[in-house]
GROMACS .gro file of C-alpha atoms in nm:
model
  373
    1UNK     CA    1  -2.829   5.375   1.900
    2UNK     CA    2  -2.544   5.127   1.866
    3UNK     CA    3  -2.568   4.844   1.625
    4UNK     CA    4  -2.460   4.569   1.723
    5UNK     CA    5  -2.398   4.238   1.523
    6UNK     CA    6  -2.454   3.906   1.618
    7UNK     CA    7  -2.253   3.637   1.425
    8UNK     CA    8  -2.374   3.289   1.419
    9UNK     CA    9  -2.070   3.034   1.409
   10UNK     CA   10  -2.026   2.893   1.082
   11UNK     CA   11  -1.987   2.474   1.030
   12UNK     CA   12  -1.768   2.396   0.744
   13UNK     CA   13  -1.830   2.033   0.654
   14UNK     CA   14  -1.428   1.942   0.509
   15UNK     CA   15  -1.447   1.638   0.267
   16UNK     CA   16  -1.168   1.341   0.282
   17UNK     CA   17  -0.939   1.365   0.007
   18UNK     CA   18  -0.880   1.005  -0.063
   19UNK     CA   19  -0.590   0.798  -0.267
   20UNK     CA   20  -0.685   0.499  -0.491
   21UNK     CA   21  -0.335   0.204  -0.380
   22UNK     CA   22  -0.251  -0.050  -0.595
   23UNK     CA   23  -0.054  -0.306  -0.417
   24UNK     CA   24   0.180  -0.539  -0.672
   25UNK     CA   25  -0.039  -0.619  -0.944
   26UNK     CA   26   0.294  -0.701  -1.132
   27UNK     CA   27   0.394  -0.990  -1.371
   28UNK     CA   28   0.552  -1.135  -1.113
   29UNK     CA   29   0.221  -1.213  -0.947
   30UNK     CA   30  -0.023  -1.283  -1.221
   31UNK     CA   31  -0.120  -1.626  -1.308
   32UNK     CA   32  -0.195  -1.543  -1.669
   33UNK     CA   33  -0.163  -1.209  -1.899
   34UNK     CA   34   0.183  -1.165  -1.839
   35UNK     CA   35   0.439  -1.073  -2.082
   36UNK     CA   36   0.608  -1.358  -2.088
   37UNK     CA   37   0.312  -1.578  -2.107
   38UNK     CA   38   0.406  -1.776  -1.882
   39UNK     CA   39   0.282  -1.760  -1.489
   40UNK     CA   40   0.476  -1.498  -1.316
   41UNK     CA   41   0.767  -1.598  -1.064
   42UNK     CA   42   0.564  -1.594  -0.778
   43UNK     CA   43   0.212  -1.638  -0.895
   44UNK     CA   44  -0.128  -1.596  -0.684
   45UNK     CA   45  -0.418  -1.808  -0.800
   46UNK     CA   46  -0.674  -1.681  -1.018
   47UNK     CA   47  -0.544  -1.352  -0.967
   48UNK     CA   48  -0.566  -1.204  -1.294
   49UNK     CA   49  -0.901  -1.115  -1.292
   50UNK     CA   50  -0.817  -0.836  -1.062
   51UNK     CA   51  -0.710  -0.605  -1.335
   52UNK     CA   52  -0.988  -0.536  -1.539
   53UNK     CA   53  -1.194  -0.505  -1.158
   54UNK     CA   54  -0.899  -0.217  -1.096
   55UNK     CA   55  -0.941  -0.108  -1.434
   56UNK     CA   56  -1.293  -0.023  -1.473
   57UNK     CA   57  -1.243   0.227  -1.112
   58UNK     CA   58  -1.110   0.437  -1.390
   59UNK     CA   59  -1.442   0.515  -1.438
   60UNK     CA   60  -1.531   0.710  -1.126
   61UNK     CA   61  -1.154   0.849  -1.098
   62UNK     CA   62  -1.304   1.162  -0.982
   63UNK     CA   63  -1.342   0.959  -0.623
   64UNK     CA   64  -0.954   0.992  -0.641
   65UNK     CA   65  -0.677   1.291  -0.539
   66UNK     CA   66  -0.384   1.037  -0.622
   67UNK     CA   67  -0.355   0.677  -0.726
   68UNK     CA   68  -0.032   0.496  -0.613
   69UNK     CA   69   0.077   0.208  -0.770
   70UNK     CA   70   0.336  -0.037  -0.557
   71UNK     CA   71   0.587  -0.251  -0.666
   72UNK     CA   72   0.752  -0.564  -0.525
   73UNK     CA   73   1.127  -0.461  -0.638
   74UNK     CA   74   1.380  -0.705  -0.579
   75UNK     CA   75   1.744  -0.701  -0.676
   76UNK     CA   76   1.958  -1.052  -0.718
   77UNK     CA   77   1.998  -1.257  -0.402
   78UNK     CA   78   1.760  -1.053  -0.195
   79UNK     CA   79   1.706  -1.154   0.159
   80UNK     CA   80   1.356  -1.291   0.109
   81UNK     CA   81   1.495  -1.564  -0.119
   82UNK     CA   82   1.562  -1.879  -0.033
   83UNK     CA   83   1.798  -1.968  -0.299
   84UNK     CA   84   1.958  -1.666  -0.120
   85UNK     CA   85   2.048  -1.872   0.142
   86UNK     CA   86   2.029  -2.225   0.039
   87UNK     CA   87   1.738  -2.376   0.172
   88UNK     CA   88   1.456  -2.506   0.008
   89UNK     CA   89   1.113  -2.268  -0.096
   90UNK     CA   90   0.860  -2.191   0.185
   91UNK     CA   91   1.149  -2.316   0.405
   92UNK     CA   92   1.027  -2.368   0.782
   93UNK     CA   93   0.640  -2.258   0.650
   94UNK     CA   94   0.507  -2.332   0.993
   95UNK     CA   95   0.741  -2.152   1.206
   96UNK     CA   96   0.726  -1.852   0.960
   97UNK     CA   97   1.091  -1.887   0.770
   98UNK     CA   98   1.422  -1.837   0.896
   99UNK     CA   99   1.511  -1.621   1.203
  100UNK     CA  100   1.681  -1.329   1.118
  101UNK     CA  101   1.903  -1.063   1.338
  102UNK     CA  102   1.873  -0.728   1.235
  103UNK     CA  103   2.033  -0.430   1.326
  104UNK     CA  104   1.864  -0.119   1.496
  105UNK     CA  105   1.938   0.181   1.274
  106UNK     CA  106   1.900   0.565   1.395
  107UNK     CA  107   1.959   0.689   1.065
  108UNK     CA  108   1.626   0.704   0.931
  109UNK     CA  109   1.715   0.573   0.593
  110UNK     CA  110   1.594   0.237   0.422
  111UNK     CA  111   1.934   0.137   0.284
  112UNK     CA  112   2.086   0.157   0.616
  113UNK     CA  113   1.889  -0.159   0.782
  114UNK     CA  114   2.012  -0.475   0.732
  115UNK     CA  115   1.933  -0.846   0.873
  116UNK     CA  116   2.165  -1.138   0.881
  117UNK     CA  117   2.018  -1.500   0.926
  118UNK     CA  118   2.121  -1.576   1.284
  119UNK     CA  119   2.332  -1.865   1.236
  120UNK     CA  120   2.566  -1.650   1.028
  121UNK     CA  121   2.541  -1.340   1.277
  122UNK     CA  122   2.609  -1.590   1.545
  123UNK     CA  123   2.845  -1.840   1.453
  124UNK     CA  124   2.636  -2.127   1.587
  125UNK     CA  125   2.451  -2.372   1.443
  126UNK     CA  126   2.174  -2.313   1.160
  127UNK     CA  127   1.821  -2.436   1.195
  128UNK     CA  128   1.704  -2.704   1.020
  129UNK     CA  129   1.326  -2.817   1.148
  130UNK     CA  130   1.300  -3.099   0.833
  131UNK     CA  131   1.610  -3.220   0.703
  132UNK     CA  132   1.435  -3.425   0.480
  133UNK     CA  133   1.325  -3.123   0.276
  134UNK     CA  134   1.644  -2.947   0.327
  135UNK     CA  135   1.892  -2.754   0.499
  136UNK     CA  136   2.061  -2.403   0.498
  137UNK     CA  137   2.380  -2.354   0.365
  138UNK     CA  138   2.594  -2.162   0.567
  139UNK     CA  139   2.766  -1.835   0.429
  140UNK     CA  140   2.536  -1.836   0.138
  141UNK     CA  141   2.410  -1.500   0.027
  142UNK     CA  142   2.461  -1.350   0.378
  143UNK     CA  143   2.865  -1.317   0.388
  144UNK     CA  144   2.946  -1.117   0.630
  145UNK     CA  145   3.238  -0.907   0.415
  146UNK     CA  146   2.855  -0.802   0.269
  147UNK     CA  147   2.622  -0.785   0.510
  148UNK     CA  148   2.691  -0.538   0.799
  149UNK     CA  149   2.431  -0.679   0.996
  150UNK     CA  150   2.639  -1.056   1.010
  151UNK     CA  151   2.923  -0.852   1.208
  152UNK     CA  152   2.801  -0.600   1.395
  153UNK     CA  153   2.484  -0.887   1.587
  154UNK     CA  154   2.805  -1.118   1.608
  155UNK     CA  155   2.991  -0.843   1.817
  156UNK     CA  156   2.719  -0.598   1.941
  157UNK     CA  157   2.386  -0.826   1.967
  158UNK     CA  158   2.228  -0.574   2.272
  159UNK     CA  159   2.230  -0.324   1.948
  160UNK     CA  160   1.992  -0.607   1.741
  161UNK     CA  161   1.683  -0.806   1.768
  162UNK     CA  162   1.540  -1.111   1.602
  163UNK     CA  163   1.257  -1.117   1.300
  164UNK     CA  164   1.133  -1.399   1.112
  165UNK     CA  165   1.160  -1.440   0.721
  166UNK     CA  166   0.924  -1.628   0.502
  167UNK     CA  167   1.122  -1.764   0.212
  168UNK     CA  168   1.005  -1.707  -0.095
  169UNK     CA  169   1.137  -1.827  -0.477
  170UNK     CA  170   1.322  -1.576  -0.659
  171UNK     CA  171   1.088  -1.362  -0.757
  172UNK     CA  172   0.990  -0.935  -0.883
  173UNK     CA  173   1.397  -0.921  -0.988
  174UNK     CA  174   1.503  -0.573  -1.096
  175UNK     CA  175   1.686  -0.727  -1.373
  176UNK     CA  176   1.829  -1.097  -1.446
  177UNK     CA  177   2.185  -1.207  -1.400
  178UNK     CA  178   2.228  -1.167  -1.790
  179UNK     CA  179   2.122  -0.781  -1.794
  180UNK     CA  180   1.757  -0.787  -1.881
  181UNK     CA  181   1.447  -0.674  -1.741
  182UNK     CA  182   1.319  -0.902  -1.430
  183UNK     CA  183   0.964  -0.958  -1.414
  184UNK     CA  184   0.859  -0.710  -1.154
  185UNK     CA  185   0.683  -0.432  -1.445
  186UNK     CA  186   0.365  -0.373  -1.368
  187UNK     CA  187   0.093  -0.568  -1.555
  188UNK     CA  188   0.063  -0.520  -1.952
  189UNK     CA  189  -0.318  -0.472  -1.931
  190UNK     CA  190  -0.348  -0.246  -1.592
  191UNK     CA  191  -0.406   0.099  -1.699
  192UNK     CA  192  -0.283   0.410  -1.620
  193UNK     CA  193  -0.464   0.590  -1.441
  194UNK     CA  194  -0.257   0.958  -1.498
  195UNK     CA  195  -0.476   1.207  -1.678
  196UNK     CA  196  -0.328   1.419  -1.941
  197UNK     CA  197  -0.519   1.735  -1.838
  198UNK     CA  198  -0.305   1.730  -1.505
  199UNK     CA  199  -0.653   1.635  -1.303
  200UNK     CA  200  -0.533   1.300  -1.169
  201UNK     CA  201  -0.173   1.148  -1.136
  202UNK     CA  202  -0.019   0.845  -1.011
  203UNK     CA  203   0.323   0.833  -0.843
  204UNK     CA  204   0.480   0.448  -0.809
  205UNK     CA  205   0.646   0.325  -0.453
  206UNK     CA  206   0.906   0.049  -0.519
  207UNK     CA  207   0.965  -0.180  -0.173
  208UNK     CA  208   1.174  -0.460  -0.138
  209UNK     CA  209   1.485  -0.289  -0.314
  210UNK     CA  210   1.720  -0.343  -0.068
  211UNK     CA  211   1.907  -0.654  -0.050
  212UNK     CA  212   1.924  -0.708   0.359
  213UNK     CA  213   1.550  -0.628   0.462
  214UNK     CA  214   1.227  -0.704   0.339
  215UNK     CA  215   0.883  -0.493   0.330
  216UNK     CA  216   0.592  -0.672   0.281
  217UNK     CA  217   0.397  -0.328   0.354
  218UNK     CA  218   0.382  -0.048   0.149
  219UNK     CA  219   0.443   0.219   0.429
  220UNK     CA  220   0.757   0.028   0.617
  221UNK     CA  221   0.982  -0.224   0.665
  222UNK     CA  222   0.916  -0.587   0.765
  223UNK     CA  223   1.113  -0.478   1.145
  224UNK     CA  224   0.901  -0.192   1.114
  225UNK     CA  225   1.162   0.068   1.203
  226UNK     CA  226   1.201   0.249   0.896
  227UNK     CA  227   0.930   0.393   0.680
  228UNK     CA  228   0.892   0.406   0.270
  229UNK     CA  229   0.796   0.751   0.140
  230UNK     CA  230   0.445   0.662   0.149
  231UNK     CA  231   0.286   0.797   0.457
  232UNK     CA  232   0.485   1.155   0.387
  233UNK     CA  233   0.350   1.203   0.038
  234UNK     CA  234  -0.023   1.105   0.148
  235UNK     CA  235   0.021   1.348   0.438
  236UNK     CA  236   0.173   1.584   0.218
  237UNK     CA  237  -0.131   1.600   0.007
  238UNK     CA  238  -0.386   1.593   0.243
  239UNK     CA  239  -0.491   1.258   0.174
  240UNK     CA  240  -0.699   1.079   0.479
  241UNK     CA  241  -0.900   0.772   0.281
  242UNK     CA  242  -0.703   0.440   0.114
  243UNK     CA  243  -0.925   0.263  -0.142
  244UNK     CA  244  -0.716  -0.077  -0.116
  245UNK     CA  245  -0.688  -0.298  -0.430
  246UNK     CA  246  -0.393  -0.567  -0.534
  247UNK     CA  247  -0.215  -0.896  -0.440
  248UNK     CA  248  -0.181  -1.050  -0.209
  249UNK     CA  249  -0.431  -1.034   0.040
  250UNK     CA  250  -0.290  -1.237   0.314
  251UNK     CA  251   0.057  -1.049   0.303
  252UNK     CA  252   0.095  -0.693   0.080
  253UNK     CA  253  -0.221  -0.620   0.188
  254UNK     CA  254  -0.278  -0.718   0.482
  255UNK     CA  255   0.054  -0.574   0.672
  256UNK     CA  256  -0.051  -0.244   0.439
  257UNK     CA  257  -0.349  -0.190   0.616
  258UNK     CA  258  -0.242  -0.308   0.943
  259UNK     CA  259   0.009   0.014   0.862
  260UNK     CA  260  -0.264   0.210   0.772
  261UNK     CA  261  -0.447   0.176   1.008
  262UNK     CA  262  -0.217   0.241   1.265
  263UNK     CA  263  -0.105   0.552   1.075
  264UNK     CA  264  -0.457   0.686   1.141
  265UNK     CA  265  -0.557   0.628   0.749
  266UNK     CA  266  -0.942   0.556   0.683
  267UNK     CA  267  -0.973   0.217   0.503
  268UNK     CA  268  -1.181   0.101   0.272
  269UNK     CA  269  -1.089  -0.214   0.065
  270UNK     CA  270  -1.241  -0.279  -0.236
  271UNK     CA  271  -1.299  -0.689  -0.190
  272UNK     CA  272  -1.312  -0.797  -0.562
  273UNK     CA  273  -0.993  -0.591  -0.640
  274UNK     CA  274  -0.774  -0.806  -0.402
  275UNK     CA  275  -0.656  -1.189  -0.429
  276UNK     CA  276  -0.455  -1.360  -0.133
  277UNK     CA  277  -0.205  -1.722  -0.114
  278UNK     CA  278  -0.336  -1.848   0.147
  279UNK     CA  279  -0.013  -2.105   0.119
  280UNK     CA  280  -0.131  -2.370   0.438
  281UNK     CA  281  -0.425  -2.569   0.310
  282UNK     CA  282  -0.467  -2.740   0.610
  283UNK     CA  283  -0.651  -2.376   0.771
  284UNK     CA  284  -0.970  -2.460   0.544
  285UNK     CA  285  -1.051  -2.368   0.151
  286UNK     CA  286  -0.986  -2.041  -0.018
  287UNK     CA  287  -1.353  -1.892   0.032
  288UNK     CA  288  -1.282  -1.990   0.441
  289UNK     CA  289  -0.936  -1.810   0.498
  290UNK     CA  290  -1.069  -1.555   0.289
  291UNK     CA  291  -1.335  -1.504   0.483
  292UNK     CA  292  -1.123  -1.533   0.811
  293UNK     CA  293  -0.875  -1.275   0.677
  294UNK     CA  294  -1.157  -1.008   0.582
  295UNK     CA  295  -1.343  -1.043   0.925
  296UNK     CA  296  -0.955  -0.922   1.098
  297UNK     CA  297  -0.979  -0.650   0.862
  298UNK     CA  298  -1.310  -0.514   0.951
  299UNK     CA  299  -1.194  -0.591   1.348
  300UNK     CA  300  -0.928  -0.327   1.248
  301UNK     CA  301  -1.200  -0.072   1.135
  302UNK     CA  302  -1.182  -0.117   0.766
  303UNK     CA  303  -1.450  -0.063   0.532
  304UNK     CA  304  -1.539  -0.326   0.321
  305UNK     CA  305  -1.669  -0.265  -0.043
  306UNK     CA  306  -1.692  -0.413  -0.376
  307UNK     CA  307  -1.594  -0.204  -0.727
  308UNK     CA  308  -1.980  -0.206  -0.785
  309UNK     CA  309  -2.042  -0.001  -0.496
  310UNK     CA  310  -1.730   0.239  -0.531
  311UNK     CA  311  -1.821   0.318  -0.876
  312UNK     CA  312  -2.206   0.382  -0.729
  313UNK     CA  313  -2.008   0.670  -0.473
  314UNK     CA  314  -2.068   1.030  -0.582
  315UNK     CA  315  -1.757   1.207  -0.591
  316UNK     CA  316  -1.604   1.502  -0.386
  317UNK     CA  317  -1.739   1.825  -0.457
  318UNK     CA  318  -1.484   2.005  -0.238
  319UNK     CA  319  -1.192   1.951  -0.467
  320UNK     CA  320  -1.168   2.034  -0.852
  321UNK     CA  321  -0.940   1.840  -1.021
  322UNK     CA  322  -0.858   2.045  -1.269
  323UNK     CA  323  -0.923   2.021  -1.684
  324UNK     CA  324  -1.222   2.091  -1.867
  325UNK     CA  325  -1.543   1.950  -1.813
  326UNK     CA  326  -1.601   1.618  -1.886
  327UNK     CA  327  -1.867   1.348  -1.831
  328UNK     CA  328  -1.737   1.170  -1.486
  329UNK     CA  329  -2.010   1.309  -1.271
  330UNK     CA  330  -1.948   1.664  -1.396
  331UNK     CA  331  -1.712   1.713  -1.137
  332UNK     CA  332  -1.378   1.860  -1.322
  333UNK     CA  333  -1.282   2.258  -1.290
  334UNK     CA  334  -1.268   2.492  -1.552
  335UNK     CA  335  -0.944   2.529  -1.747
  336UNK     CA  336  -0.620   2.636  -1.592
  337UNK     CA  337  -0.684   2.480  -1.260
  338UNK     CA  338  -0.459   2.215  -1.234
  339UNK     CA  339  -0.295   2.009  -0.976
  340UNK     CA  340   0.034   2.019  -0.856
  341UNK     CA  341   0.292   1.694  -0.902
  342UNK     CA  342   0.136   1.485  -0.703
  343UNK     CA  343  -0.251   1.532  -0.704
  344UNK     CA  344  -0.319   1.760  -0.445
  345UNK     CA  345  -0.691   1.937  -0.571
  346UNK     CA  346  -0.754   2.326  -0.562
  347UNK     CA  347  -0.985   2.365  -0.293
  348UNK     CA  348  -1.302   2.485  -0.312
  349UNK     CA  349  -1.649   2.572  -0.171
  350UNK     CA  350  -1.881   2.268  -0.071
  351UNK     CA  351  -2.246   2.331  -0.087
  352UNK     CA  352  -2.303   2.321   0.276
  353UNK     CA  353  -2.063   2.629   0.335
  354UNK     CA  354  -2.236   2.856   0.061
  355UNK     CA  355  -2.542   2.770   0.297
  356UNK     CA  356  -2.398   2.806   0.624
  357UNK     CA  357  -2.260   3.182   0.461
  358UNK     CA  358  -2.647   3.242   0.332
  359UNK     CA  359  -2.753   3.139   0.735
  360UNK     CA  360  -2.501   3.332   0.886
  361UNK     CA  361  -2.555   3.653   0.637
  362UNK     CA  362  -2.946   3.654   0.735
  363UNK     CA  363  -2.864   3.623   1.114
  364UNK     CA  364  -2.682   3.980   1.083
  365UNK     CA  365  -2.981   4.103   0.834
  366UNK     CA  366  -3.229   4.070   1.100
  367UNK     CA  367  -3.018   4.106   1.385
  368UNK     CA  368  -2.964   4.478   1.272
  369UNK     CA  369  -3.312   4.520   1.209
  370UNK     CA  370  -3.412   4.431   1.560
  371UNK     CA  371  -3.133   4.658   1.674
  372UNK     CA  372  -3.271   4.909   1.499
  373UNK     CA  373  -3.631   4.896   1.542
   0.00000   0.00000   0.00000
C-alpha cells in the first residue's frame, strides 16, 4: 500500500530582540556628579539619580541585543541657542521659541537641512512678544553668507516651511571657543555596558551636530524630514523592543518615543530611569506634569515599567549572546559564538519549537502506523 504522511504545521513562537536607549545622560544635563563639579550647562533637576537606576540594568543585560547610548552634540553657535541669535534664554517660552524657516531637502542627508529664523530669511521685522525681557538681534548667528536656508526662503519660500525653536542656553558644546572639551561626554559614573566577550555592545548616536537644525529625537530631525542612523541600525539587527531610559522626559524622550512609536518600535519605558524639565510651573508640580506626560505615553501604546520589574524579566532564550557561561540567568552560548559589530545574537532554538518538532515527529509516527495497519 502507499504510505502516506501527514504533516502537522509547525508554530514557531519568534522572540523580540530588544535594544536597551540611553537618551543624554551627559554632563551637560546632570545636576551633580559631573566632571566639572559644577551643575552641567543645561541641568535637569534631581536628575542624577538616574545613573546608578541605568546602571544596575547591567545586571539583567542578557534582556539586551544592543544598548545605544545618545548624545546631545552641539557645535558653537548652534541654532538652538539663544545667545545664537541674541535674545534672551527660554525666549518666547509660551509660544514655543522663535519661528524658524527651513528648507525642504531631497537629499536625504542631515547636513544638508538648514533653518533660518524668519526675520532674517525674510527681511521683515523680528518678533519680539516681551521687550522687557529682550529682543533678537538681527543678523546674529544666522548670516546669510552662512546659512543657506536665510537665502534660498528669502528667494524661493514655496520650497520652505515654518518650525518653531525653543531657545535654550549654550549648552552639550563639542568643544569651547578656546579648544577644549565641551561638556557634552557622557556621565563619569554611567557604565559601559560593552562586554568584553563580544556578547553585548553599545554603539553611540550623536544628534544636534549640525549647526542649522535641531533634533530633539533620537531617530530624526526637529522638521522631521531627515532621519539619524538610528532606525536603520535597529532594523538592521532585528531589533523590535526600546527599553527607554535618560533625560529629559518632557523633550529627548518624549519626541523619541513619539518616533518610535510611529516607526512601529514596541515601547517600554523604564519610569525611574527617566527625569523631565517641566520648565512652566504654572501647569501644576513636578509629580502632576509628570504624571500628565506618562498618561500621553501610555495613550501612545507604551509600556510602562520600573528597573525593579525589568530586572525581575527572564531573558530571551532565542538568542545566545555569545561568551562563556556566566551567572546572568545562565543564558550566554558556549565559546566562539559571538556577535557581530553591532549586537545582532546567533539565533537559536526556543523551547517551544523543539516541542512543536517532537509534536509534529509523532504525528508522522502514528500516521504511518495507521497507514499501515
Amino acid at each position: 500500500s502507499t504510505l502516506r504522511v501527514l504533516i502537522s504545521p509547525v508554530d514557531v513562537d519568534v522572540e523580540e530582540k530588544a535594544a536597551l536607549i540611553i537618551i543624554d545622560v551627559q554632563d551637560c544635563f546632570l545636576d551633580r556628579g559631573t566632571r566639572s563639579g559644577d551643575p552641567g550647562s543645561l541641568p535637569v533637576a534631581n536628575s542624577y539619580p538616574i545613573v546608578p537606576v541605568i546602571n544596575s540594568l547591567k545586571n539583567n543585560s542578557c534582556l539586551f541585543d544592543l544598548v545605544v547610548k545618545t548624545a546631545d552634540y552641539h557645535p558653537p553657535n548652534h541654532t538652538s541657542f539663544a545667545a545664537a541669535h541674541g535674545v534672551p534664554i527660554l525666549y518666547n517660552e509660551g509660544g514655543g521659541g522663535i519661528t524658524l524657516t527651513c528648507t525642504r531637502t531631497s537629499g536625504g542627508s542631515m547636513s544638508e537641512a538648514s533653518c533660518c529664523p524668519k526675520w532674517n530669511a525674510t527681511g521683515g521685522s523680528f518678533e519680539c512678544p516681551d521687550r522687557q525681557k529682550g529682543c533678537p538681534v538681527q543678523g546674529r548667528a544666522s548670516d546669510p553668507n552662512n546659512n543657506p536656508a536665510c537665502v534660498l526662503c528669502k528667494n524661493l519660500p514655496e520650497l520652505c516651511f515654518e518650525m518653531q525653536q525653543m531657545m535654550w542656553p549654550t549648552h552639550c558644546l563639542q568643544r569651547k571657543p578656546d579648544g577644549s572639551n565641551g561638556d557634552w561626554e557622557f556621565a563619569e559614573d554611567l557604565e559601559i555596558f560593552t562586554e568584553a566577550d563580544g556578547s553585548l555592545n553599545e554603539i553611540v548616536v550623536n544628534i544636534g551636530k549640525y549647526p542649522y537644525i535641531d533634533s530633539y529625537s533620537a531617530f530624526m530631525d526637529n522638521t522631521k524630514q531627515l532621519k539619524t542612523e538610528l532606525d536603520s541600525v535597529l532594523k538592521a539587527q532585528g531589533i523590535t523592543t526600546l527599553y527607554l531610559t535618560g533625560l529629559a522626559t518632557d523633550f529627548t524622550v518624549r519626541w523619541t518615543i513619539e518616533d518610535a512609536v510611529a516607526l512601529g518600535y514596541k515601547v517600554k519605558l523604564i519610569t525611574d530611569g527617566v527625569k523631565g524639565l517641566y520648565l512652566d510651573s504654572s501647569q501644576g508640580t513636578y509629580d502632576e506634569q509628570n504624571e500628565r506626560q506618562l498618561e500621553i505615553f501610555e495613550s501612545w501604546g507604551v509600556e510602562l515599567l520600573n528597573s525593579t520589574q525589568v530586572l525581575a524579566l527572564q531573558c530571551n532564550n532565542t538568542v545566545i549572546p555569545g561568551g562563556d557561561m556566566d551567572d546572568d540567568n545562565g543564558q550566554r552560548g558556549p565559546p566562539g559564538e559571538r556577535k557581530d559589530p553591532l549586537g545582532s545574537g546567533v539565533p537559536a532554538m526556543a523551547p517551544t519549537l523543539y516541542f512543536s518538532l517532537i509534536s509534529s515527529a509523532l504525528s508522522v509516527f502514528y500516521a504511518l502506523l495507521l497507514e499501515h495497519f
